PDB file of C-alpha atoms in Angstrom:
ATOM      1  CA  MET A   1     -38.829  93.311 111.498  1.00  0.00           C
ATOM      2  CA  LYS A   2     -37.039  91.527 114.322  1.00  0.00           C
ATOM      3  CA  PHE A   3     -35.629  93.003 117.535  1.00  0.00           C
ATOM      4  CA  GLU A   4     -32.357  91.160 118.058  1.00  0.00           C
ATOM      5  CA  ASN A   5     -30.437  92.848 120.870  1.00  0.00           C
ATOM      6  CA  LEU A   6     -30.572  95.597 123.462  1.00  0.00           C
ATOM      7  CA  LEU A   7     -27.106  96.109 124.919  1.00  0.00           C
ATOM      8  CA  GLU A   8     -25.122  98.591 126.982  1.00  0.00           C
ATOM      9  CA  VAL A   9     -21.698  99.127 125.396  1.00  0.00           C
ATOM     10  CA  ASP A  10     -18.487 101.107 125.940  1.00  0.00           C
ATOM     11  CA  ARG A  11     -16.099 103.032 123.705  1.00  0.00           C
ATOM     12  CA  SER A  12     -14.110  99.928 122.775  1.00  0.00           C
ATOM     13  CA  LYS A  13     -17.245  98.433 121.216  1.00  0.00           C
ATOM     14  CA  LEU A  14     -17.811 101.575 119.151  1.00  0.00           C
ATOM     15  CA  LEU A  15     -14.241 101.324 117.852  1.00  0.00           C
ATOM     16  CA  THR A  16     -14.669  97.734 116.673  1.00  0.00           C
ATOM     17  CA  ILE A  17     -18.325  97.403 115.660  1.00  0.00           C
ATOM     18  CA  LYS A  18     -18.649  96.156 112.069  1.00  0.00           C
ATOM     19  CA  ALA A  19     -20.934  97.713 109.458  1.00  0.00           C
ATOM     20  CA  ASP A  20     -20.977  99.053 105.907  1.00  0.00           C
ATOM     21  CA  ILE A  21     -22.224 102.588 106.602  1.00  0.00           C
ATOM     22  CA  PHE A  22     -22.240 104.856 109.660  1.00  0.00           C
ATOM     23  CA  PHE A  23     -25.040 107.456 109.611  1.00  0.00           C
ATOM     24  CA  PHE A  24     -24.756 110.387 112.011  1.00  0.00           C
ATOM     25  CA  GLY A  25     -25.681 114.035 112.472  1.00  0.00           C
ATOM     26  CA  GLU A  26     -23.913 117.132 113.752  1.00  0.00           C
ATOM     27  CA  PRO A  27     -22.820 116.599 117.382  1.00  0.00           C
ATOM     28  CA  LEU A  28     -24.178 119.360 119.631  1.00  0.00           C
ATOM     29  CA  ASP A  29     -23.091 118.215 123.091  1.00  0.00           C
ATOM     30  CA  ASP A  30     -20.663 115.976 124.980  1.00  0.00           C
ATOM     31  CA  ARG A  31     -22.410 112.687 124.273  1.00  0.00           C
ATOM     32  CA  GLY A  32     -22.813 113.384 120.564  1.00  0.00           C
ATOM     33  CA  LYS A  33     -19.128 114.255 120.243  1.00  0.00           C
ATOM     34  CA  PHE A  34     -18.158 111.144 122.222  1.00  0.00           C
ATOM     35  CA  VAL A  35     -20.086 108.756 119.963  1.00  0.00           C
ATOM     36  CA  VAL A  36     -19.195 110.407 116.656  1.00  0.00           C
ATOM     37  CA  LEU A  37     -15.473 110.685 117.452  1.00  0.00           C
ATOM     38  CA  ALA A  38     -15.307 107.031 118.480  1.00  0.00           C
ATOM     39  CA  LEU A  39     -17.142 105.788 115.399  1.00  0.00           C
ATOM     40  CA  GLN A  40     -15.096 108.021 113.100  1.00  0.00           C
ATOM     41  CA  GLU A  41     -12.002 106.216 114.405  1.00  0.00           C
ATOM     42  CA  ASN A  42     -13.640 102.931 113.440  1.00  0.00           C
ATOM     43  CA  LEU A  43     -12.201 102.098 110.012  1.00  0.00           C
ATOM     44  CA  SER A  44     -14.994  99.673 109.098  1.00  0.00           C
ATOM     45  CA  PRO A  45     -17.948 101.773 107.894  1.00  0.00           C
ATOM     46  CA  LYS A  46     -18.342 104.485 105.265  1.00  0.00           C
ATOM     47  CA  LYS A  47     -19.207 107.745 107.065  1.00  0.00           C
ATOM     48  CA  VAL A  48     -22.378 109.591 106.045  1.00  0.00           C
ATOM     49  CA  ILE A  49     -23.501 112.767 107.838  1.00  0.00           C
ATOM     50  CA  VAL A  50     -27.185 113.549 107.331  1.00  0.00           C
ATOM     51  CA  LYS A  51     -29.303 116.608 108.114  1.00  0.00           C
ATOM     52  CA  PHE A  52     -32.946 117.238 107.195  1.00  0.00           C
ATOM     53  CA  ASP A  53     -34.352 120.725 106.557  1.00  0.00           C
ATOM     54  CA  ALA A  54     -38.103 120.556 107.154  1.00  0.00           C
ATOM     55  CA  SER A  55     -38.654 124.095 105.871  1.00  0.00           C
ATOM     56  CA  LYS A  56     -37.286 123.135 102.431  1.00  0.00           C
ATOM     57  CA  MET A  57     -38.007 119.383 102.527  1.00  0.00           C
ATOM     58  CA  THR A  58     -34.409 118.619 101.589  1.00  0.00           C
ATOM     59  CA  PHE A  59     -31.582 116.542 103.023  1.00  0.00           C
ATOM     60  CA  THR A  60     -27.936 117.489 103.216  1.00  0.00           C
ATOM     61  CA  ILE A  61     -25.857 114.317 102.835  1.00  0.00           C
ATOM     62  CA  ASN A  62     -22.082 114.696 103.147  1.00  0.00           C
ATOM     63  CA  GLY A  63     -22.498 118.314 102.041  1.00  0.00           C
ATOM     64  CA  ALA A  64     -24.720 117.605  99.020  1.00  0.00           C
ATOM     65  CA  SER A  65     -28.267 118.994  98.928  1.00  0.00           C
ATOM     66  CA  ILE A  66     -30.719 116.210  98.061  1.00  0.00           C
ATOM     67  CA  PRO A  67     -34.502 116.637  97.588  1.00  0.00           C
ATOM     68  CA  LEU A  68     -36.517 114.422  99.900  1.00  0.00           C
ATOM     69  CA  ARG A  69     -37.971 112.482  96.948  1.00  0.00           C
ATOM     70  CA  ASP A  70     -34.427 111.460  95.903  1.00  0.00           C
ATOM     71  CA  PHE A  71     -33.225 110.430  99.365  1.00  0.00           C
ATOM     72  CA  SER A  72     -33.384 106.646  98.927  1.00  0.00           C
ATOM     73  CA  SER A  73     -31.946 106.638  95.414  1.00  0.00           C
ATOM     74  CA  TYR A  74     -29.056 108.844  96.546  1.00  0.00           C
ATOM     75  CA  LEU A  75     -28.252 106.482  99.428  1.00  0.00           C
ATOM     76  CA  ASN A  76     -28.284 103.604  96.951  1.00  0.00           C
ATOM     77  CA  LYS A  77     -25.846 105.551  94.787  1.00  0.00           C
ATOM     78  CA  ILE A  78     -23.302 106.267  97.544  1.00  0.00           C
ATOM     79  CA  SER A  79     -23.542 102.886  99.296  1.00  0.00           C
ATOM     80  CA  PRO A  80     -20.572 100.500  99.014  1.00  0.00           C
ATOM     81  CA  GLU A  81     -20.901  98.079  96.103  1.00  0.00           C
ATOM     82  CA  ASN A  82     -20.163  95.104  98.344  1.00  0.00           C
ATOM     83  CA  ILE A  83     -22.652  96.071 101.067  1.00  0.00           C
ATOM     84  CA  THR A  84     -23.120  93.155 103.469  1.00  0.00           C
ATOM     85  CA  GLY A  85     -26.355  94.347 104.983  1.00  0.00           C
ATOM     86  CA  GLN A  86     -25.389  96.138 108.215  1.00  0.00           C
ATOM     87  CA  ILE A  87     -25.551  99.840 109.037  1.00  0.00           C
ATOM     88  CA  ILE A  88     -24.830 101.920 112.146  1.00  0.00           C
ATOM     89  CA  VAL A  89     -27.280 104.717 112.963  1.00  0.00           C
ATOM     90  CA  ASP A  90     -26.345 107.227 115.659  1.00  0.00           C
ATOM     91  CA  ALA A  91     -29.644 108.311 117.170  1.00  0.00           C
ATOM     92  CA  THR A  92     -27.750 110.570 119.586  1.00  0.00           C
ATOM     93  CA  THR A  93     -27.090 113.086 116.808  1.00  0.00           C
ATOM     94  CA  LEU A  94     -29.846 112.305 114.289  1.00  0.00           C
ATOM     95  CA  GLY A  95     -33.392 113.639 114.594  1.00  0.00           C
ATOM     96  CA  VAL A  96     -36.675 111.809 114.150  1.00  0.00           C
ATOM     97  CA  SER A  97     -37.015 112.801 110.482  1.00  0.00           C
ATOM     98  CA  GLU A  98     -33.558 111.492 109.582  1.00  0.00           C
ATOM     99  CA  LEU A  99     -34.149 108.301 111.564  1.00  0.00           C
ATOM    100  CA  LEU A 100     -37.460 107.579 109.843  1.00  0.00           C
ATOM    101  CA  TYR A 101     -36.142 107.918 106.310  1.00  0.00           C
ATOM    102  CA  ILE A 102     -32.854 106.102 106.989  1.00  0.00           C
ATOM    103  CA  LEU A 103     -34.669 103.209 108.667  1.00  0.00           C
ATOM    104  CA  ARG A 104     -37.277 103.064 105.882  1.00  0.00           C
ATOM    105  CA  TRP A 105     -34.415 102.775 103.384  1.00  0.00           C
ATOM    106  CA  ALA A 106     -32.934  99.963 105.497  1.00  0.00           C
ATOM    107  CA  LEU A 107     -36.342  98.264 105.650  1.00  0.00           C
ATOM    108  CA  ARG A 108     -36.707  98.311 101.866  1.00  0.00           C
ATOM    109  CA  LEU A 109     -33.233  96.792 101.399  1.00  0.00           C
ATOM    110  CA  GLU A 110     -33.775  94.292 104.235  1.00  0.00           C
ATOM    111  CA  LEU A 111     -30.691  95.468 106.115  1.00  0.00           C
ATOM    112  CA  LYS A 112     -29.728  95.153 109.768  1.00  0.00           C
ATOM    113  CA  ALA A 113     -29.572  98.403 111.750  1.00  0.00           C
ATOM    114  CA  LYS A 114     -27.334  98.882 114.767  1.00  0.00           C
ATOM    115  CA  ILE A 115     -28.767 101.957 116.469  1.00  0.00           C
ATOM    116  CA  ILE A 116     -26.587 103.823 118.977  1.00  0.00           C
ATOM    117  CA  TYR A 117     -27.863 106.163 121.682  1.00  0.00           C
ATOM    118  CA  ALA A 118     -25.833 107.803 124.469  1.00  0.00           C
ATOM    119  CA  GLU A 119     -27.601 109.089 127.568  1.00  0.00           C
ATOM    120  CA  PRO A 120     -26.519 112.454 128.998  1.00  0.00           C
ATOM    121  CA  LYS A 121     -25.295 112.903 132.536  1.00  0.00           C
ATOM    122  CA  ASN A 122     -27.414 115.999 133.016  1.00  0.00           C
ATOM    123  CA  TYR A 123     -29.567 118.654 131.374  1.00  0.00           C
ATOM    124  CA  PRO A 124     -28.596 122.107 132.703  1.00  0.00           C
ATOM    125  CA  SER A 125     -31.582 124.100 133.964  1.00  0.00           C
ATOM    126  CA  VAL A 126     -32.264 127.401 132.243  1.00  0.00           C
ATOM    127  CA  PHE A 127     -32.615 129.236 135.545  1.00  0.00           C
ATOM    128  CA  ASP A 128     -30.424 128.806 138.597  1.00  0.00           C
ATOM    129  CA  ALA A 129     -33.372 129.183 140.938  1.00  0.00           C
ATOM    130  CA  PRO A 130     -34.947 127.041 143.654  1.00  0.00           C
ATOM    131  CA  SER A 131     -38.439 127.395 142.152  1.00  0.00           C
ATOM    132  CA  ASP A 132     -40.193 124.487 140.458  1.00  0.00           C
ATOM    133  CA  TYR A 133     -40.098 126.386 137.166  1.00  0.00           C
ATOM    134  CA  GLY A 134     -36.333 126.814 137.400  1.00  0.00           C
ATOM    135  CA  ARG A 135     -35.689 123.186 138.298  1.00  0.00           C
ATOM    136  CA  HIS A 136     -37.855 121.764 135.514  1.00  0.00           C
ATOM    137  CA  HIS A 137     -37.080 124.121 132.607  1.00  0.00           C
ATOM    138  CA  PHE A 138     -34.307 123.318 130.103  1.00  0.00           C
ATOM    139  CA  ASN A 139     -32.921 124.850 126.924  1.00  0.00           C
ATOM    140  CA  LEU A 140     -33.209 121.774 124.702  1.00  0.00           C
ATOM    141  CA  SER A 141     -34.271 123.490 121.482  1.00  0.00           C
ATOM    142  CA  SER A 142     -34.099 127.080 120.287  1.00  0.00           C
ATOM    143  CA  SER A 143     -37.131 126.973 117.986  1.00  0.00           C
ATOM    144  CA  SER A 144     -39.040 124.641 115.683  1.00  0.00           C
ATOM    145  CA  VAL A 145     -40.256 124.610 112.106  1.00  0.00           C
ATOM    146  CA  GLY A 146     -43.680 123.585 113.390  1.00  0.00           C
ATOM    147  CA  TYR A 147     -45.829 120.537 112.800  1.00  0.00           C
ATOM    148  CA  ARG A 148     -45.251 119.757 109.127  1.00  0.00           C
ATOM    149  CA  ALA A 149     -46.242 116.506 107.470  1.00  0.00           C
ATOM    150  CA  LEU A 150     -43.553 114.124 106.232  1.00  0.00           C
ATOM    151  CA  PRO A 151     -44.410 112.434 102.919  1.00  0.00           C
ATOM    152  CA  GLY A 152     -45.056 108.747 103.405  1.00  0.00           C
ATOM    153  CA  PHE A 153     -45.875 109.084 107.093  1.00  0.00           C
ATOM    154  CA  THR A 154     -49.117 111.067 107.208  1.00  0.00           C
ATOM    155  CA  ARG A 155     -52.692 109.850 107.550  1.00  0.00           C
ATOM    156  CA  THR A 156     -55.824 111.691 106.484  1.00  0.00           C
ATOM    157  CA  THR A 157     -58.239 112.945 109.119  1.00  0.00           C
ATOM    158  CA  SER A 158     -61.263 115.227 109.044  1.00  0.00           C
ATOM    159  CA  THR A 159     -63.703 116.893 111.392  1.00  0.00           C
ATOM    160  CA  VAL A 160     -65.809 113.738 111.022  1.00  0.00           C
ATOM    161  CA  LYS A 161     -63.025 111.138 111.209  1.00  0.00           C
ATOM    162  CA  LYS A 162     -60.719 112.506 113.869  1.00  0.00           C
ATOM    163  CA  ALA A 163     -57.414 111.083 115.087  1.00  0.00           C
ATOM    164  CA  HIS A 164     -56.398 109.636 118.418  1.00  0.00           C
ATOM    165  CA  LEU A 165     -53.122 111.306 119.411  1.00  0.00           C
ATOM    166  CA  ILE A 166     -50.454 109.277 121.198  1.00  0.00           C
ATOM    167  CA  ALA A 167     -47.946 111.729 122.682  1.00  0.00           C
ATOM    168  CA  LEU A 168     -44.569 110.429 123.873  1.00  0.00           C
ATOM    169  CA  LEU A 169     -43.657 113.159 126.319  1.00  0.00           C
ATOM    170  CA  GLY A 170     -40.438 114.829 127.428  1.00  0.00           C
ATOM    171  CA  PHE A 171     -39.278 118.034 129.103  1.00  0.00           C
ATOM    172  CA  GLU A 172     -40.594 120.690 126.685  1.00  0.00           C
ATOM    173  CA  ARG A 173     -44.147 121.799 127.492  1.00  0.00           C
ATOM    174  CA  VAL A 174     -44.339 124.073 124.455  1.00  0.00           C
ATOM    175  CA  ARG A 175     -44.173 121.134 122.027  1.00  0.00           C
ATOM    176  CA  LEU A 176     -47.359 119.435 123.218  1.00  0.00           C
ATOM    177  CA  GLY A 177     -48.962 122.816 123.884  1.00  0.00           C
ATOM    178  CA  GLN A 178     -48.348 124.002 120.326  1.00  0.00           C
ATOM    179  CA  LEU A 179     -49.819 120.821 118.888  1.00  0.00           C
ATOM    180  CA  LEU A 180     -53.014 120.980 120.960  1.00  0.00           C
ATOM    181  CA  GLN A 181     -53.419 124.729 120.535  1.00  0.00           C
ATOM    182  CA  ASN A 182     -53.072 124.559 116.758  1.00  0.00           C
ATOM    183  CA  ASP A 183     -55.629 121.765 116.520  1.00  0.00           C
ATOM    184  CA  GLU A 184     -58.198 123.130 119.017  1.00  0.00           C
ATOM    185  CA  GLY A 185     -60.109 119.859 118.847  1.00  0.00           C
ATOM    186  CA  ALA A 186     -60.685 120.074 115.096  1.00  0.00           C
ATOM    187  CA  PHE A 187     -58.890 116.866 114.091  1.00  0.00           C
ATOM    188  CA  ILE A 188     -57.836 115.265 117.405  1.00  0.00           C
ATOM    189  CA  GLU A 189     -60.580 113.643 119.453  1.00  0.00           C
ATOM    190  CA  ALA A 190     -58.517 112.188 122.314  1.00  0.00           C
ATOM    191  CA  VAL A 191     -54.964 112.057 123.658  1.00  0.00           C
ATOM    192  CA  THR A 192     -53.057 109.189 125.238  1.00  0.00           C
ATOM    193  CA  PRO A 193     -49.874 110.483 126.912  1.00  0.00           C
ATOM    194  CA  ILE A 194     -46.921 108.152 127.417  1.00  0.00           C
ATOM    195  CA  PHE A 195     -44.301 109.070 130.005  1.00  0.00           C
ATOM    196  CA  GLY A 196     -40.803 107.594 130.092  1.00  0.00           C
ATOM    197  CA  VAL A 197     -40.809 105.667 133.379  1.00  0.00           C
ATOM    198  CA  PRO A 198     -38.360 104.420 134.534  1.00  0.00           C
ATOM    199  CA  SER A 199     -36.496 107.505 133.330  1.00  0.00           C
ATOM    200  CA  PHE A 200     -32.767 107.891 132.600  1.00  0.00           C
ATOM    201  CA  ARG A 201     -32.332 109.173 136.150  1.00  0.00           C
ATOM    202  CA  PRO A 202     -34.769 109.073 139.103  1.00  0.00           C
ATOM    203  CA  SER A 203     -35.514 112.814 138.922  1.00  0.00           C
ATOM    204  CA  PHE A 204     -36.084 113.042 135.169  1.00  0.00           C
ATOM    205  CA  ASP A 205     -39.654 111.699 135.223  1.00  0.00           C
ATOM    206  CA  LYS A 206     -40.637 114.597 137.507  1.00  0.00           C
ATOM    207  CA  HIS A 207     -39.446 117.095 134.892  1.00  0.00           C
ATOM    208  CA  SER A 208     -41.658 115.498 132.247  1.00  0.00           C
ATOM    209  CA  ALA A 209     -44.722 115.377 134.504  1.00  0.00           C
ATOM    210  CA  TYR A 210     -44.307 118.989 135.636  1.00  0.00           C
ATOM    211  CA  GLN A 211     -43.913 120.274 132.083  1.00  0.00           C
ATOM    212  CA  ASN A 212     -46.949 118.508 130.628  1.00  0.00           C
ATOM    213  CA  ILE A 213     -49.539 117.753 133.285  1.00  0.00           C
ATOM    214  CA  ASP A 214     -51.478 121.021 133.008  1.00  0.00           C
ATOM    215  CA  ARG A 215     -51.822 120.550 129.237  1.00  0.00           C
ATOM    216  CA  LEU A 216     -53.309 117.096 129.690  1.00  0.00           C
ATOM    217  CA  VAL A 217     -55.875 117.605 132.442  1.00  0.00           C
ATOM    218  CA  ARG A 218     -58.787 118.423 130.129  1.00  0.00           C
ATOM    219  CA  VAL A 219     -57.914 116.439 127.016  1.00  0.00           C
ATOM    220  CA  SER A 220     -56.201 113.156 127.845  1.00  0.00           C
ATOM    221  CA  ASP A 221     -57.012 109.608 128.802  1.00  0.00           C
ATOM    222  CA  LYS A 222     -55.165 108.069 131.718  1.00  0.00           C
ATOM    223  CA  PRO A 223     -51.402 108.123 131.102  1.00  0.00           C
ATOM    224  CA  GLU A 224     -49.367 105.148 129.956  1.00  0.00           C
ATOM    225  CA  PHE A 225     -45.766 104.433 130.908  1.00  0.00           C
ATOM    226  CA  CYS A 226     -42.787 102.730 129.288  1.00  0.00           C
ATOM    227  CA  CYS A 227     -39.051 102.694 129.917  1.00  0.00           C
ATOM    228  CA  ALA A 228     -37.412 105.908 128.692  1.00  0.00           C
ATOM    229  CA  SER A 229     -34.362 104.044 127.354  1.00  0.00           C
ATOM    230  CA  ASN A 230     -36.009 100.999 125.735  1.00  0.00           C
ATOM    231  CA  PRO A 231     -37.411 101.513 122.210  1.00  0.00           C
ATOM    232  CA  PHE A 232     -38.657  97.942 122.019  1.00  0.00           C
ATOM    233  CA  GLU A 233     -40.844  98.517 125.076  1.00  0.00           C
ATOM    234  CA  THR A 234     -42.230 101.660 123.434  1.00  0.00           C
ATOM    235  CA  PHE A 235     -42.991  99.605 120.318  1.00  0.00           C
ATOM    236  CA  ARG A 236     -44.894  97.039 122.384  1.00  0.00           C
ATOM    237  CA  LYS A 237     -46.820  99.761 124.219  1.00  0.00           C
ATOM    238  CA  LEU A 238     -47.894 101.340 120.918  1.00  0.00           C
ATOM    239  CA  LYS A 239     -48.884  97.920 119.596  1.00  0.00           C
ATOM    240  CA  PHE A 240     -51.066  97.394 122.681  1.00  0.00           C
ATOM    241  CA  ILE A 241     -52.758 100.793 122.279  1.00  0.00           C
ATOM    242  CA  LYS A 242     -53.418 100.132 118.590  1.00  0.00           C
ATOM    243  CA  LYS A 243     -55.006  96.793 119.471  1.00  0.00           C
ATOM    244  CA  CYS A 244     -57.310  98.594 121.926  1.00  0.00           C
ATOM    245  CA  LEU A 245     -58.289 101.164 119.266  1.00  0.00           C
ATOM    246  CA  PRO A 246     -58.655  99.026 116.120  1.00  0.00           C
ATOM    247  CA  ASP A 247     -60.813 101.441 114.126  1.00  0.00           C
ATOM    248  CA  LYS A 248     -59.029 104.673 115.001  1.00  0.00           C
ATOM    249  CA  VAL A 249     -56.550 106.759 113.049  1.00  0.00           C
ATOM    250  CA  LEU A 250     -53.501 106.977 115.316  1.00  0.00           C
ATOM    251  CA  HIS A 251     -51.211 109.992 115.168  1.00  0.00           C
ATOM    252  CA  ILE A 252     -47.965 109.496 117.062  1.00  0.00           C
ATOM    253  CA  ALA A 253     -46.031 112.516 118.364  1.00  0.00           C
ATOM    254  CA  PRO A 254     -42.514 111.393 119.432  1.00  0.00           C
ATOM    255  CA  ILE A 255     -41.589 114.453 121.511  1.00  0.00           C
ATOM    256  CA  GLY A 256     -40.039 112.590 124.454  1.00  0.00           C
ATOM    257  CA  THR A 257     -36.761 110.692 124.795  1.00  0.00           C
ATOM    258  CA  LYS A 258     -34.872 109.575 121.701  1.00  0.00           C
ATOM    259  CA  PRO A 259     -35.152 105.842 122.540  1.00  0.00           C
ATOM    260  CA  MET A 260     -38.930 106.285 122.780  1.00  0.00           C
ATOM    261  CA  ALA A 261     -38.809 108.085 119.420  1.00  0.00           C
ATOM    262  CA  ILE A 262     -36.851 105.158 117.941  1.00  0.00           C
ATOM    263  CA  GLY A 263     -39.601 102.820 119.135  1.00  0.00           C
ATOM    264  CA  ALA A 264     -42.197 105.103 117.535  1.00  0.00           C
ATOM    265  CA  CYS A 265     -40.278 105.136 114.230  1.00  0.00           C
ATOM    266  CA  LEU A 266     -40.065 101.341 114.195  1.00  0.00           C
ATOM    267  CA  PHE A 267     -43.773 101.061 114.983  1.00  0.00           C
ATOM    268  CA  ILE A 268     -44.734 103.474 112.199  1.00  0.00           C
ATOM    269  CA  LEU A 269     -42.515 101.565 109.755  1.00  0.00           C
ATOM    270  CA  SER A 270     -44.175  98.283 110.719  1.00  0.00           C
ATOM    271  CA  ASN A 271     -47.613  99.826 110.055  1.00  0.00           C
ATOM    272  CA  LEU A 272     -47.077 101.650 106.761  1.00  0.00           C
ATOM    273  CA  ASN A 273     -50.314 100.226 105.357  1.00  0.00           C
ATOM    274  CA  GLU A 274     -52.329 100.951 108.502  1.00  0.00           C
ATOM    275  CA  ASN A 275     -53.988 104.075 109.929  1.00  0.00           C
ATOM    276  CA  VAL A 276     -50.826 105.057 111.795  1.00  0.00           C
ATOM    277  CA  GLY A 277     -49.144 108.386 111.099  1.00  0.00           C
ATOM    278  CA  LEU A 278     -46.590 110.825 112.475  1.00  0.00           C
ATOM    279  CA  MET A 279     -47.032 114.273 113.995  1.00  0.00           C
ATOM    280  CA  TYR A 280     -43.704 116.033 114.473  1.00  0.00           C
ATOM    281  CA  ASP A 281     -42.617 119.627 115.005  1.00  0.00           C
ATOM    282  CA  HIS A 282     -39.012 119.469 113.715  1.00  0.00           C
ATOM    283  CA  PRO A 283     -37.215 121.268 116.583  1.00  0.00           C
ATOM    284  CA  ILE A 284     -33.923 123.105 116.109  1.00  0.00           C
ATOM    285  CA  ASN A 285     -31.834 121.549 118.868  1.00  0.00           C
ATOM    286  CA  SER A 286     -29.681 123.830 121.017  1.00  0.00           C
ATOM    287  CA  LYS A 287     -25.919 123.461 121.202  1.00  0.00           C
ATOM    288  CA  GLY A 288     -24.736 122.296 124.611  1.00  0.00           C
ATOM    289  CA  ARG A 289     -28.242 121.008 125.387  1.00  0.00           C
ATOM    290  CA  SER A 290     -26.828 118.385 127.759  1.00  0.00           C
ATOM    291  CA  THR A 291     -23.588 117.660 129.602  1.00  0.00           C
ATOM    292  CA  GLY A 292     -21.591 114.496 130.137  1.00  0.00           C
ATOM    293  CA  VAL A 293     -22.122 110.921 128.994  1.00  0.00           C
ATOM    294  CA  THR A 294     -23.443 107.974 130.980  1.00  0.00           C
ATOM    295  CA  LYS A 295     -24.875 104.819 129.400  1.00  0.00           C
ATOM    296  CA  ILE A 296     -24.331 104.013 125.723  1.00  0.00           C
ATOM    297  CA  HIS A 297     -27.066 101.819 124.279  1.00  0.00           C
ATOM    298  CA  LEU A 298     -26.914  99.582 121.231  1.00  0.00           C
ATOM    299  CA  TYR A 299     -30.251  98.524 119.753  1.00  0.00           C
ATOM    300  CA  GLU A 300     -30.062  95.920 116.991  1.00  0.00           C
ATOM    301  CA  VAL A 301     -32.956  95.550 114.562  1.00  0.00           C
ATOM    302  CA  SER A 302     -33.118  93.235 111.557  1.00  0.00           C
ATOM    303  CA  PHE A 303     -35.316  94.171 108.606  1.00  0.00           C
ATOM    304  CA  ALA A 304     -34.447  90.985 106.701  1.00  0.00           C
TER     305      ALA A 304
END
C-alpha cells in the first residue's frame, strides 16, 4: 500500500479524471450531489452505485441485491474486461462499510484508488438557540443498526483478553455513548480518543469536544489529535498507537470525519493479519445533513 497524492481539486478535475469504475452512494446533501453529478458527466468510468444493509448483511449494487459473501465476485463480474487498474471511490456518499469492502477488493486486485471527499460548508444545528446544546447538536443521522460485526474485520476478545478501543470522534455523542454503555467494561479495557484537529473549520473541533468529553472523563487515556481532512495522517497516528501497544487487541471505531474513517479503513486493510479490528454502528444518515460545498479532496492510494 502506497500513499501517492493528497490534492485539492475542482469540478473540472472531476470531469476529466480517468478511471475504469466510479463507485458512489446515494447523495443526501449538496456536496454529495455536486460530486456525483460531476463524475456522472465524466464519460471515462463505468458507474456503480453501492449501498450496504447491515441489518440483512447484503449489498445493493446498481439495483441488484448481492449477499455480502458474493460482493467481490460480483464486482469482478461487472468490471470492464480491459480494466487498467484505476478506480474512483466517492467517500462523500459511501459509508464506512462500503468503503472497507470496495477498498479490500481493490487491494486484492492490486488496483489504484482515487478517493474523493467533499467538505460541507456547514452543518445546520438542530435547535436555533443560543445555548451550548443548541450550537453543538446536529441532525447527522436518524438512527443506526447498532454495533454489528463485519465479516473479515472483527477480532476476538474476552473478559480476560480485552480490547483497547481507539475512537475517532465526531459530532454525535450518542455513537460513542452507545458503544461504551453496551460494553460496560466487559470487553474494552481502555479508550484512546482521537479528535480531528485541525478541523474542517475553526469552530468544528469545539462541537466534537462538547459532544464527547463527558463520556471520556472516566474511561479514556489522554486524547490524540490528527487533521480532520487528512486520512494519511490518521493512518500514521494509528500506526504510532499500535506500536505503543504491541500486545493489545485494537478495536477502531471510525465515528468521526469521513477522511479520518478513510485512514482507519486503510490501516485496518494493512493489518488484516494483526490484532486490529473494526467497531462500527452503521448509522442511517439524514437527508440534508449538511449544506454547501467547500474543499474537494482527492486521495490517491496504490495497492499494487
